[in-house]
């Protein structure tokens, strides 16, 4: 039976992308968000091949490439910026459309909103805070109670409710209470967006500096010279203390030891590293995806790309139900598969990525097993391609599970 409507809680990039895909498939979608606009906080900006694939299916990949750029090179470096190991996409065929692309998440959100507003089947309702979630199996519906901009409250119903409302998801809390299984790592990360010329010491699109205490990432995220610098700092200080420490940390860890007047910070955001996964991604007609369903540390981009891969798998599943190609049991399969991917791939790989930055940079090239592969790939094009496509294991095409003629 065709779906009448899907409610998506959270108009961040994952929710917007799911809404766009569903609306283009002629399914009515309402996106609800407590905020007044797309968040402008410094967050992830890199979309590996599974994410690029979903952006392409939604018809926005060419716009993402036009506003951002296609990623080419990544390197791990010593504190003096000396090269340790690296990867490249240069050996992928020119015809391959789904190379990693880069665009700040807030700009992707704005782009997706532009596309959503062109869809007759979709609407985005800002300043609509979901406060309660439930379902009525007899009626075959899920529902949300929403605080409206005028202060009133309204119940809204749909065939399914999808929680794409981030790490502090109301939908997940309504399903499982405050517990979000996993752990907060004993490490403090400060994310900054900064204009500064890093090209001499960091010529690659992104660089990871290896050091037990002063590890950091430098990544170009726009065409006009904006970089993301994410560095480790002392745990358990206040936000104000971290902001006050930033100039000293830049001068201490960056190889050029810049003074504050030499760069321009546009955003700064301290945050803890989380490794968490919800108890389930489906309870009846209520579903979870992306950060509402799982979290990991940002080193390697597995959280963002993994979340968008969730969206693609969930879209396939809902579309199969809409087209009467499968039953709603596919949603349980979606939940089981995506949770297994987090436990078996995303969680261990993201932990390894972070741990890799804590070793001795002077011996890492010879001792680290992944770096050994990178060294081998310098003269082995097939291995270089294999490494470049390593994120593909995050994508699962759920159409293979459509089981009705």
mmCIF file of C-alpha atoms in Angstrom:
data_model
loop_
_atom_site.group_PDB
_atom_site.id
_atom_site.type_symbol
_atom_site.label_atom_id
_atom_site.label_comp_id
_atom_site.label_asym_id
_atom_site.label_seq_id
_atom_site.Cartn_x
_atom_site.Cartn_y
_atom_site.Cartn_z
ATOM 1 C CA UNK A 1 0.000 0.000 0.000
ATOM 2 C CA UNK A 2 1.435 3.441 -0.904
ATOM 3 C CA UNK A 3 2.671 5.525 2.010
ATOM 4 C CA UNK A 4 0.589 8.584 2.780
ATOM 5 C CA UNK A 5 3.163 10.528 4.755
ATOM 6 C CA UNK A 6 6.476 10.278 6.584
ATOM 7 C CA UNK A 7 7.409 12.681 9.383
ATOM 8 C CA UNK A 8 11.133 13.341 9.778
ATOM 9 C CA UNK A 9 12.220 14.890 13.068
ATOM 10 C CA UNK A 10 15.353 16.961 12.521
ATOM 11 C CA UNK A 11 16.111 19.148 9.504
ATOM 12 C CA UNK A 12 19.844 18.634 9.560
ATOM 13 C CA UNK A 13 21.558 17.274 6.458
ATOM 14 C CA UNK A 14 20.550 13.649 7.097
ATOM 15 C CA UNK A 15 16.895 14.501 7.637
ATOM 16 C CA UNK A 16 16.840 16.889 4.699
ATOM 17 C CA UNK A 17 18.475 14.339 2.418
ATOM 18 C CA UNK A 18 16.008 11.620 3.409
ATOM 19 C CA UNK A 19 13.135 14.051 2.924
ATOM 20 C CA UNK A 20 14.376 15.025 -0.522
ATOM 21 C CA UNK A 21 14.756 11.414 -1.634
ATOM 22 C CA UNK A 22 11.274 10.498 -0.396
ATOM 23 C CA UNK A 23 9.621 13.581 -1.887
ATOM 24 C CA UNK A 24 11.167 12.858 -5.280
ATOM 25 C CA UNK A 25 9.636 9.380 -5.001
ATOM 26 C CA UNK A 26 6.201 11.032 -4.614
ATOM 27 C CA UNK A 27 5.924 10.379 -0.868
ATOM 28 C CA UNK A 28 4.593 13.239 1.272
ATOM 29 C CA UNK A 29 7.176 14.369 3.816
ATOM 30 C CA UNK A 30 7.044 16.803 6.727
ATOM 31 C CA UNK A 31 10.348 17.813 8.298
ATOM 32 C CA UNK A 32 10.143 19.260 11.802
ATOM 33 C CA UNK A 33 12.968 21.117 13.523
ATOM 34 C CA UNK A 34 13.127 22.986 16.811
ATOM 35 C CA UNK A 35 15.617 25.518 15.450
ATOM 36 C CA UNK A 36 14.891 28.486 13.180
ATOM 37 C CA UNK A 37 17.402 27.519 10.482
ATOM 38 C CA UNK A 38 20.214 25.164 9.509
ATOM 39 C CA UNK A 39 22.932 25.040 12.193
ATOM 40 C CA UNK A 40 26.112 27.008 11.417
ATOM 41 C CA UNK A 41 28.336 25.243 13.980
ATOM 42 C CA UNK A 42 31.697 23.892 12.700
ATOM 43 C CA UNK A 43 31.075 20.258 11.922
ATOM 44 C CA UNK A 44 32.081 17.647 9.381
ATOM 45 C CA UNK A 45 32.584 18.551 5.735
ATOM 46 C CA UNK A 46 33.811 15.391 3.974
ATOM 47 C CA UNK A 47 31.476 13.010 2.148
ATOM 48 C CA UNK A 48 33.088 9.713 1.134
ATOM 49 C CA UNK A 49 31.851 7.577 -1.746
ATOM 50 C CA UNK A 50 28.712 6.102 -0.054
ATOM 51 C CA UNK A 51 27.589 9.615 0.888
ATOM 52 C CA UNK A 52 28.417 10.985 -2.564
ATOM 53 C CA UNK A 53 26.303 8.165 -4.028
ATOM 54 C CA UNK A 54 23.265 9.220 -1.984
ATOM 55 C CA UNK A 55 23.795 12.902 -2.802
ATOM 56 C CA UNK A 56 23.825 11.867 -6.451
ATOM 57 C CA UNK A 57 20.580 9.902 -6.104
ATOM 58 C CA UNK A 58 18.984 12.977 -4.563
ATOM 59 C CA UNK A 59 20.115 15.094 -7.530
ATOM 60 C CA UNK A 60 22.380 17.424 -5.545
ATOM 61 C CA UNK A 61 25.877 16.019 -6.109
ATOM 62 C CA UNK A 62 26.700 18.327 -9.023
ATOM 63 C CA UNK A 63 25.675 21.337 -6.925
ATOM 64 C CA UNK A 64 27.828 20.073 -4.041
ATOM 65 C CA UNK A 65 30.805 19.776 -6.391
ATOM 66 C CA UNK A 66 30.158 23.250 -7.795
ATOM 67 C CA UNK A 67 29.991 24.878 -4.355
ATOM 68 C CA UNK A 68 32.690 22.708 -2.802
ATOM 69 C CA UNK A 69 35.409 20.585 -4.350
ATOM 70 C CA UNK A 70 36.419 17.002 -5.035
ATOM 71 C CA UNK A 71 38.834 15.586 -2.469
ATOM 72 C CA UNK A 72 42.151 14.191 -3.738
ATOM 73 C CA UNK A 73 44.829 13.662 -1.086
ATOM 74 C CA UNK A 74 45.160 12.815 2.601
ATOM 75 C CA UNK A 75 48.336 12.571 4.679
ATOM 76 C CA UNK A 76 49.537 11.697 8.170
ATOM 77 C CA UNK A 77 52.422 13.839 9.356
ATOM 78 C CA UNK A 78 54.971 14.435 12.084
ATOM 79 C CA UNK A 79 54.661 17.499 14.364
ATOM 80 C CA UNK A 80 57.047 19.394 12.039
ATOM 81 C CA UNK A 81 54.651 18.491 9.148
ATOM 82 C CA UNK A 82 57.060 15.888 7.758
ATOM 83 C CA UNK A 83 55.279 13.251 5.669
ATOM 84 C CA UNK A 84 54.570 9.827 7.219
ATOM 85 C CA UNK A 85 52.035 8.209 4.876
ATOM 86 C CA UNK A 86 49.089 9.147 2.704
ATOM 87 C CA UNK A 87 46.253 8.165 0.389
ATOM 88 C CA UNK A 88 44.987 9.531 -2.903
ATOM 89 C CA UNK A 89 42.001 9.262 -5.237
ATOM 90 C CA UNK A 90 44.063 10.039 -8.344
ATOM 91 C CA UNK A 91 43.967 6.418 -9.556
ATOM 92 C CA UNK A 92 40.164 6.227 -9.582
ATOM 93 C CA UNK A 93 38.768 6.412 -13.135
ATOM 94 C CA UNK A 94 37.825 9.884 -14.359
ATOM 95 C CA UNK A 95 34.332 8.546 -15.023
ATOM 96 C CA UNK A 96 33.817 7.539 -11.393
ATOM 97 C CA UNK A 97 31.236 10.042 -10.105
ATOM 98 C CA UNK A 98 31.331 9.294 -6.412
ATOM 99 C CA UNK A 99 34.752 10.431 -5.299
ATOM 100 C CA UNK A 100 34.854 12.087 -1.886
ATOM 101 C CA UNK A 101 33.512 15.642 -2.004
ATOM 102 C CA UNK A 102 33.986 18.477 0.474
ATOM 103 C CA UNK A 103 31.467 21.118 1.539
ATOM 104 C CA UNK A 104 30.847 22.424 5.081
ATOM 105 C CA UNK A 105 27.810 20.767 6.600
ATOM 106 C CA UNK A 106 25.920 24.024 7.079
ATOM 107 C CA UNK A 107 26.343 24.821 3.383
ATOM 108 C CA UNK A 108 25.131 21.345 2.458
ATOM 109 C CA UNK A 109 22.109 21.911 4.688
ATOM 110 C CA UNK A 110 21.311 25.194 2.953
ATOM 111 C CA UNK A 111 21.669 23.520 -0.431
ATOM 112 C CA UNK A 112 19.334 20.694 0.558
ATOM 113 C CA UNK A 113 16.759 23.191 1.824
ATOM 114 C CA UNK A 114 16.842 24.904 -1.575
ATOM 115 C CA UNK A 115 16.112 21.579 -3.272
ATOM 116 C CA UNK A 116 13.456 20.574 -0.729
ATOM 117 C CA UNK A 117 11.537 23.809 -1.286
ATOM 118 C CA UNK A 118 11.170 22.904 -4.972
ATOM 119 C CA UNK A 119 9.338 19.702 -4.076
ATOM 120 C CA UNK A 120 5.546 19.671 -3.972
ATOM 121 C CA UNK A 121 5.573 16.665 -1.669
ATOM 122 C CA UNK A 122 7.832 18.128 1.043
ATOM 123 C CA UNK A 123 7.654 20.869 3.649
ATOM 124 C CA UNK A 124 10.135 22.070 6.277
ATOM 125 C CA UNK A 125 8.618 23.439 9.484
ATOM 126 C CA UNK A 126 11.171 25.393 11.529
ATOM 127 C CA UNK A 127 10.535 26.319 15.179
ATOM 128 C CA UNK A 128 8.503 23.129 15.582
ATOM 129 C CA UNK A 129 9.843 21.313 18.633
ATOM 130 C CA UNK A 130 8.877 17.656 18.986
ATOM 131 C CA UNK A 131 8.254 16.894 22.661
ATOM 132 C CA UNK A 132 6.582 13.482 22.565
ATOM 133 C CA UNK A 133 6.530 10.545 20.169
ATOM 134 C CA UNK A 134 4.237 7.524 19.988
ATOM 135 C CA UNK A 135 2.304 5.181 17.745
ATOM 136 C CA UNK A 136 -1.094 3.582 17.322
ATOM 137 C CA UNK A 137 -0.815 0.197 15.643
ATOM 138 C CA UNK A 138 -4.603 -0.155 15.353
ATOM 139 C CA UNK A 139 -4.671 3.029 13.284
ATOM 140 C CA UNK A 140 -1.473 2.083 11.504
ATOM 141 C CA UNK A 141 0.183 5.390 12.377
ATOM 142 C CA UNK A 142 2.979 6.982 14.363
ATOM 143 C CA UNK A 143 2.603 10.453 15.851
ATOM 144 C CA UNK A 144 4.503 13.356 17.366
ATOM 145 C CA UNK A 145 3.370 16.090 19.734
ATOM 146 C CA UNK A 146 4.850 19.383 18.614
ATOM 147 C CA UNK A 147 5.296 22.726 20.346
ATOM 148 C CA UNK A 148 4.310 25.312 17.743
ATOM 149 C CA UNK A 149 5.931 28.717 17.184
ATOM 150 C CA UNK A 150 2.894 30.412 18.787
ATOM 151 C CA UNK A 151 3.352 28.371 21.970
ATOM 152 C CA UNK A 152 0.521 25.969 21.283
ATOM 153 C CA UNK A 153 0.802 22.212 20.931
ATOM 154 C CA UNK A 154 -0.306 20.007 18.043
ATOM 155 C CA UNK A 155 -0.345 16.269 17.348
ATOM 156 C CA UNK A 156 0.817 15.261 13.869
ATOM 157 C CA UNK A 157 0.513 11.736 12.448
ATOM 158 C CA UNK A 158 2.084 9.778 9.619
ATOM 159 C CA UNK A 159 2.729 6.240 8.446
ATOM 160 C CA UNK A 160 6.214 6.443 9.951
ATOM 161 C CA UNK A 161 8.222 8.830 12.115
ATOM 162 C CA UNK A 162 11.977 8.983 11.543
ATOM 163 C CA UNK A 163 14.322 10.474 14.130
ATOM 164 C CA UNK A 164 17.150 12.345 12.428
ATOM 165 C CA UNK A 165 17.380 14.789 15.311
ATOM 166 C CA UNK A 166 20.998 14.346 16.280
ATOM 167 C CA UNK A 167 22.961 13.180 19.284
ATOM 168 C CA UNK A 168 20.420 14.551 21.787
ATOM 169 C CA UNK A 169 17.523 13.001 19.847
ATOM 170 C CA UNK A 170 14.091 13.442 21.399
ATOM 171 C CA UNK A 171 12.836 10.530 19.308
ATOM 172 C CA UNK A 172 15.483 8.183 20.716
ATOM 173 C CA UNK A 173 14.817 9.375 24.271
ATOM 174 C CA UNK A 174 11.103 8.776 23.817
ATOM 175 C CA UNK A 175 11.841 5.220 22.731
ATOM 176 C CA UNK A 176 14.557 4.249 25.200
ATOM 177 C CA UNK A 177 14.847 6.917 27.870
ATOM 178 C CA UNK A 178 18.023 8.910 28.573
ATOM 179 C CA UNK A 179 20.463 6.010 28.138
ATOM 180 C CA UNK A 180 22.554 6.106 24.965
ATOM 181 C CA UNK A 181 24.721 2.946 25.173
ATOM 182 C CA UNK A 182 28.435 3.465 24.717
ATOM 183 C CA UNK A 183 31.013 5.783 26.206
ATOM 184 C CA UNK A 184 32.456 9.270 26.242
ATOM 185 C CA UNK A 185 36.169 9.065 25.522
ATOM 186 C CA UNK A 186 38.490 10.792 27.975
ATOM 187 C CA UNK A 187 39.632 13.333 25.402
ATOM 188 C CA UNK A 188 38.681 16.900 24.594
ATOM 189 C CA UNK A 189 38.570 18.098 20.999
ATOM 190 C CA UNK A 190 38.352 21.714 19.831
ATOM 191 C CA UNK A 191 37.024 22.278 16.299
ATOM 192 C CA UNK A 192 37.845 25.589 14.642
ATOM 193 C CA UNK A 193 37.126 27.093 11.241
ATOM 194 C CA UNK A 194 40.004 29.373 10.314
ATOM 195 C CA UNK A 195 41.323 31.400 7.405
ATOM 196 C CA UNK A 196 45.082 30.893 7.202
ATOM 197 C CA UNK A 197 47.536 29.827 4.510
ATOM 198 C CA UNK A 198 48.447 26.227 5.370
ATOM 199 C CA UNK A 199 49.564 25.253 1.865
ATOM 200 C CA UNK A 200 53.317 25.296 2.457
ATOM 201 C CA UNK A 201 53.337 22.817 5.332
ATOM 202 C CA UNK A 202 50.073 21.009 4.537
ATOM 203 C CA UNK A 203 49.740 20.744 0.736
ATOM 204 C CA UNK A 204 47.315 17.806 0.908
ATOM 205 C CA UNK A 205 43.560 18.344 1.166
ATOM 206 C CA UNK A 206 43.638 17.018 4.705
ATOM 207 C CA UNK A 207 46.480 16.240 7.095
ATOM 208 C CA UNK A 208 46.567 14.459 10.442
ATOM 209 C CA UNK A 209 49.433 15.296 12.787
ATOM 210 C CA UNK A 210 50.582 12.437 15.020
ATOM 211 C CA UNK A 211 51.426 13.254 18.633
ATOM 212 C CA UNK A 212 50.152 11.838 21.956
ATOM 213 C CA UNK A 213 49.200 15.246 23.382
ATOM 214 C CA UNK A 214 49.270 17.650 20.449
ATOM 215 C CA UNK A 215 47.518 15.652 17.742
ATOM 216 C CA UNK A 216 45.362 17.599 15.313
ATOM 217 C CA UNK A 217 43.797 17.679 11.865
ATOM 218 C CA UNK A 218 44.142 20.396 9.222
ATOM 219 C CA UNK A 219 41.680 20.153 6.336
ATOM 220 C CA UNK A 220 40.716 22.581 3.592
ATOM 221 C CA UNK A 221 36.907 22.827 3.551
ATOM 222 C CA UNK A 222 36.113 25.630 1.075
ATOM 223 C CA UNK A 223 37.471 27.026 -2.178
ATOM 224 C CA UNK A 224 38.192 30.431 -0.628
ATOM 225 C CA UNK A 225 40.790 29.182 1.858
ATOM 226 C CA UNK A 226 38.744 28.241 4.915
ATOM 227 C CA UNK A 227 40.289 25.368 6.887
ATOM 228 C CA UNK A 228 39.053 23.120 9.652
ATOM 229 C CA UNK A 229 41.632 22.732 12.408
ATOM 230 C CA UNK A 230 40.590 20.215 15.039
ATOM 231 C CA UNK A 231 43.006 19.661 17.914
ATOM 232 C CA UNK A 232 43.223 17.820 21.192
ATOM 233 C CA UNK A 233 43.259 19.755 24.464
ATOM 234 C CA UNK A 234 43.188 19.179 28.221
ATOM 235 C CA UNK A 235 39.905 17.563 29.395
ATOM 236 C CA UNK A 236 37.380 19.020 31.815
ATOM 237 C CA UNK A 237 37.805 22.761 31.287
ATOM 238 C CA UNK A 238 34.973 25.205 30.607
ATOM 239 C CA UNK A 239 34.055 26.427 27.132
ATOM 240 C CA UNK A 240 35.412 29.867 28.050
ATOM 241 C CA UNK A 241 38.730 28.349 29.124
ATOM 242 C CA UNK A 242 39.070 26.426 25.862
ATOM 243 C CA UNK A 243 38.366 29.558 23.836
ATOM 244 C CA UNK A 244 40.928 31.484 25.878
ATOM 245 C CA UNK A 245 43.504 28.721 25.330
ATOM 246 C CA UNK A 246 43.048 28.589 21.545
ATOM 247 C CA UNK A 247 45.665 31.215 20.539
ATOM 248 C CA UNK A 248 48.289 29.549 22.708
ATOM 249 C CA UNK A 249 47.422 26.098 21.385
ATOM 250 C CA UNK A 250 47.739 27.254 17.763
ATOM 251 C CA UNK A 251 51.100 28.830 18.503
ATOM 252 C CA UNK A 252 52.255 25.696 20.305
ATOM 253 C CA UNK A 253 51.170 22.969 17.884
ATOM 254 C CA UNK A 254 51.172 24.498 14.382
ATOM 255 C CA UNK A 255 54.613 24.352 12.719
ATOM 256 C CA UNK A 256 54.501 28.052 11.778
ATOM 257 C CA UNK A 257 53.625 29.097 15.380
ATOM 258 C CA UNK A 258 51.185 31.798 14.163
ATOM 259 C CA UNK A 259 50.074 34.776 16.240
ATOM 260 C CA UNK A 260 46.347 35.632 16.455
ATOM 261 C CA UNK A 261 46.646 38.607 14.077
ATOM 262 C CA UNK A 262 47.908 36.237 11.355
ATOM 263 C CA UNK A 263 44.694 34.215 11.015
ATOM 264 C CA UNK A 264 40.934 34.664 11.281
ATOM 265 C CA UNK A 265 38.793 32.286 13.347
ATOM 266 C CA UNK A 266 35.178 32.133 12.134
ATOM 267 C CA UNK A 267 33.920 29.392 14.462
ATOM 268 C CA UNK A 268 35.166 27.488 17.486
ATOM 269 C CA UNK A 269 33.437 24.592 19.184
ATOM 270 C CA UNK A 270 34.757 22.354 21.990
ATOM 271 C CA UNK A 271 33.224 18.895 22.140
ATOM 272 C CA UNK A 272 33.670 15.473 23.672
ATOM 273 C CA UNK A 273 34.271 12.331 21.640
ATOM 274 C CA UNK A 274 31.417 9.840 21.773
ATOM 275 C CA UNK A 275 31.220 6.173 20.767
ATOM 276 C CA UNK A 276 27.553 5.268 21.118
ATOM 277 C CA UNK A 277 24.847 3.213 19.428
ATOM 278 C CA UNK A 278 21.120 3.095 20.191
ATOM 279 C CA UNK A 279 19.514 -0.090 21.484
ATOM 280 C CA UNK A 280 17.605 -0.452 18.207
ATOM 281 C CA UNK A 281 16.957 1.671 15.134
ATOM 282 C CA UNK A 282 13.329 0.539 14.849
ATOM 283 C CA UNK A 283 10.444 0.323 17.275
ATOM 284 C CA UNK A 284 7.302 -0.350 15.279
ATOM 285 C CA UNK A 285 6.617 2.661 13.078
ATOM 286 C CA UNK A 286 9.353 4.791 14.650
ATOM 287 C CA UNK A 287 12.852 4.704 13.167
ATOM 288 C CA UNK A 288 16.266 6.201 13.886
ATOM 289 C CA UNK A 289 19.086 7.223 11.558
ATOM 290 C CA UNK A 290 22.438 9.036 11.606
ATOM 291 C CA UNK A 291 23.512 10.749 14.871
ATOM 292 C CA UNK A 292 20.184 9.946 16.525
ATOM 293 C CA UNK A 293 21.099 6.282 16.050
ATOM 294 C CA UNK A 294 24.880 6.217 16.509
ATOM 295 C CA UNK A 295 27.914 8.386 17.230
ATOM 296 C CA UNK A 296 31.655 8.057 16.771
ATOM 297 C CA UNK A 297 34.663 10.337 16.943
ATOM 298 C CA UNK A 298 35.210 12.437 13.796
ATOM 299 C CA UNK A 299 38.650 11.176 12.768
ATOM 300 C CA UNK A 300 38.039 9.490 9.435
ATOM 301 C CA UNK A 301 34.584 10.883 8.717
ATOM 302 C CA UNK A 302 32.856 7.592 9.516
ATOM 303 C CA UNK A 303 30.042 9.211 11.491
ATOM 304 C CA UNK A 304 28.937 11.566 8.725
ATOM 305 C CA UNK A 305 29.307 9.119 5.854
ATOM 306 C CA UNK A 306 27.847 6.310 7.951
ATOM 307 C CA UNK A 307 24.841 8.472 8.810
ATOM 308 C CA UNK A 308 24.184 9.314 5.176
ATOM 309 C CA UNK A 309 24.557 5.614 4.333
ATOM 310 C CA UNK A 310 21.795 5.000 6.926
ATOM 311 C CA UNK A 311 19.631 7.446 5.009
ATOM 312 C CA UNK A 312 20.182 5.605 1.736
ATOM 313 C CA UNK A 313 19.319 2.226 3.246
ATOM 314 C CA UNK A 314 16.234 3.621 4.985
ATOM 315 C CA UNK A 315 15.079 5.325 1.787
ATOM 316 C CA UNK A 316 15.368 2.034 -0.134
ATOM 317 C CA UNK A 317 13.346 0.297 2.574
ATOM 318 C CA UNK A 318 10.546 2.878 2.722
ATOM 319 C CA UNK A 319 10.416 3.093 -1.062
ATOM 320 C CA UNK A 320 10.032 -0.693 -1.293
ATOM 321 C CA UNK A 321 7.055 -0.523 1.073
ATOM 322 C CA UNK A 322 5.571 2.411 -0.879
ATOM 323 C CA UNK A 323 5.865 0.547 -4.193
ATOM 324 C CA UNK A 324 4.547 -2.690 -2.661
ATOM 325 C CA UNK A 325 7.829 -4.415 -3.452
ATOM 326 C CA UNK A 326 8.273 -5.618 0.131
ATOM 327 C CA UNK A 327 6.617 -5.700 3.534
ATOM 328 C CA UNK A 328 7.498 -3.524 6.487
ATOM 329 C CA UNK A 329 9.671 -6.354 7.809
ATOM 330 C CA UNK A 330 12.422 -4.784 5.701
ATOM 331 C CA UNK A 331 12.611 -2.030 8.320
ATOM 332 C CA UNK A 332 13.727 -4.569 10.916
ATOM 333 C CA UNK A 333 16.372 -5.729 8.454
ATOM 334 C CA UNK A 334 17.398 -2.077 7.974
ATOM 335 C CA UNK A 335 17.795 -1.683 11.743
ATOM 336 C CA UNK A 336 19.749 -4.916 12.149
ATOM 337 C CA UNK A 337 22.091 -4.237 9.224
ATOM 338 C CA UNK A 338 22.854 -0.634 10.135
ATOM 339 C CA UNK A 339 23.497 -1.502 13.801
ATOM 340 C CA UNK A 340 25.831 -4.313 12.727
ATOM 341 C CA UNK A 341 27.746 -1.897 10.497
ATOM 342 C CA UNK A 342 28.249 0.452 13.439
ATOM 343 C CA UNK A 343 29.416 -2.329 15.761
ATOM 344 C CA UNK A 344 31.589 -4.171 13.227
ATOM 345 C CA UNK A 345 33.003 -1.310 11.131
ATOM 346 C CA UNK A 346 32.321 2.242 12.294
ATOM 347 C CA UNK A 347 33.087 1.868 15.997
ATOM 348 C CA UNK A 348 36.337 -0.133 15.699
ATOM 349 C CA UNK A 349 37.642 1.819 12.693
ATOM 350 C CA UNK A 350 36.968 5.232 14.233
ATOM 351 C CA UNK A 351 38.672 4.155 17.466
ATOM 352 C CA UNK A 352 41.664 2.912 15.473
ATOM 353 C CA UNK A 353 41.819 6.201 13.541
ATOM 354 C CA UNK A 354 41.973 8.184 16.764
ATOM 355 C CA UNK A 355 44.430 5.816 18.453
ATOM 356 C CA UNK A 356 46.698 5.966 15.377
ATOM 357 C CA UNK A 357 47.341 9.650 16.053
ATOM 358 C CA UNK A 358 48.788 8.926 19.509
ATOM 359 C CA UNK A 359 51.788 6.847 18.437
ATOM 360 C CA UNK A 360 55.423 7.810 17.846
ATOM 361 C CA UNK A 361 55.392 9.706 14.557
ATOM 362 C CA UNK A 362 59.057 8.872 13.910
ATOM 363 C CA UNK A 363 58.403 5.128 13.724
ATOM 364 C CA UNK A 364 54.769 5.114 12.562
ATOM 365 C CA UNK A 365 55.527 4.594 8.856
ATOM 366 C CA UNK A 366 57.356 1.353 9.609
ATOM 367 C CA UNK A 367 55.219 0.069 12.506
ATOM 368 C CA UNK A 368 51.590 0.946 11.735
ATOM 369 C CA UNK A 369 49.829 -1.737 9.670
ATOM 370 C CA UNK A 370 47.613 0.740 7.833
ATOM 371 C CA UNK A 371 50.551 2.985 7.010
ATOM 372 C CA UNK A 372 52.367 -0.051 5.628
ATOM 373 C CA UNK A 373 49.462 -0.483 3.195
ATOM 374 C CA UNK A 374 49.647 3.192 2.277
ATOM 375 C CA UNK A 375 53.372 2.826 1.546
ATOM 376 C CA UNK A 376 52.699 -0.217 -0.621
ATOM 377 C CA UNK A 377 49.947 1.690 -2.450
ATOM 378 C CA UNK A 378 52.460 4.359 -3.478
ATOM 379 C CA UNK A 379 53.607 1.925 -6.206
ATOM 380 C CA UNK A 380 50.510 -0.292 -6.453
ATOM 381 C CA UNK A 381 47.653 1.498 -8.257
ATOM 382 C CA UNK A 382 45.147 -1.298 -7.639
ATOM 383 C CA UNK A 383 45.771 -1.145 -3.890
ATOM 384 C CA UNK A 384 45.524 2.655 -4.012
ATOM 385 C CA UNK A 385 42.062 2.331 -5.596
ATOM 386 C CA UNK A 386 41.076 -0.286 -3.020
ATOM 387 C CA UNK A 387 42.034 2.064 -0.170
ATOM 388 C CA UNK A 388 40.228 4.997 -1.831
ATOM 389 C CA UNK A 389 37.049 2.908 -1.999
ATOM 390 C CA UNK A 390 37.389 1.596 1.546
ATOM 391 C CA UNK A 391 34.284 3.449 2.722
ATOM 392 C CA UNK A 392 32.075 1.479 0.304
ATOM 393 C CA UNK A 393 31.557 -1.179 2.965
ATOM 394 C CA UNK A 394 29.307 1.326 4.776
ATOM 395 C CA UNK A 395 26.730 1.330 1.958
ATOM 396 C CA UNK A 396 24.054 -1.358 1.737
ATOM 397 C CA UNK A 397 21.521 -1.286 -1.103
ATOM 398 C CA UNK A 398 18.355 -2.516 0.591
ATOM 399 C CA UNK A 399 16.635 -3.027 -2.766
ATOM 400 C CA UNK A 400 18.278 -6.450 -2.815
ATOM 401 C CA UNK A 401 15.847 -7.380 -0.047
ATOM 402 C CA UNK A 402 12.705 -6.388 -1.920
ATOM 403 C CA UNK A 403 10.926 -9.739 -1.897
ATOM 404 C CA UNK A 404 7.615 -9.200 -3.728
ATOM 405 C CA UNK A 405 7.105 -9.344 -7.466
#
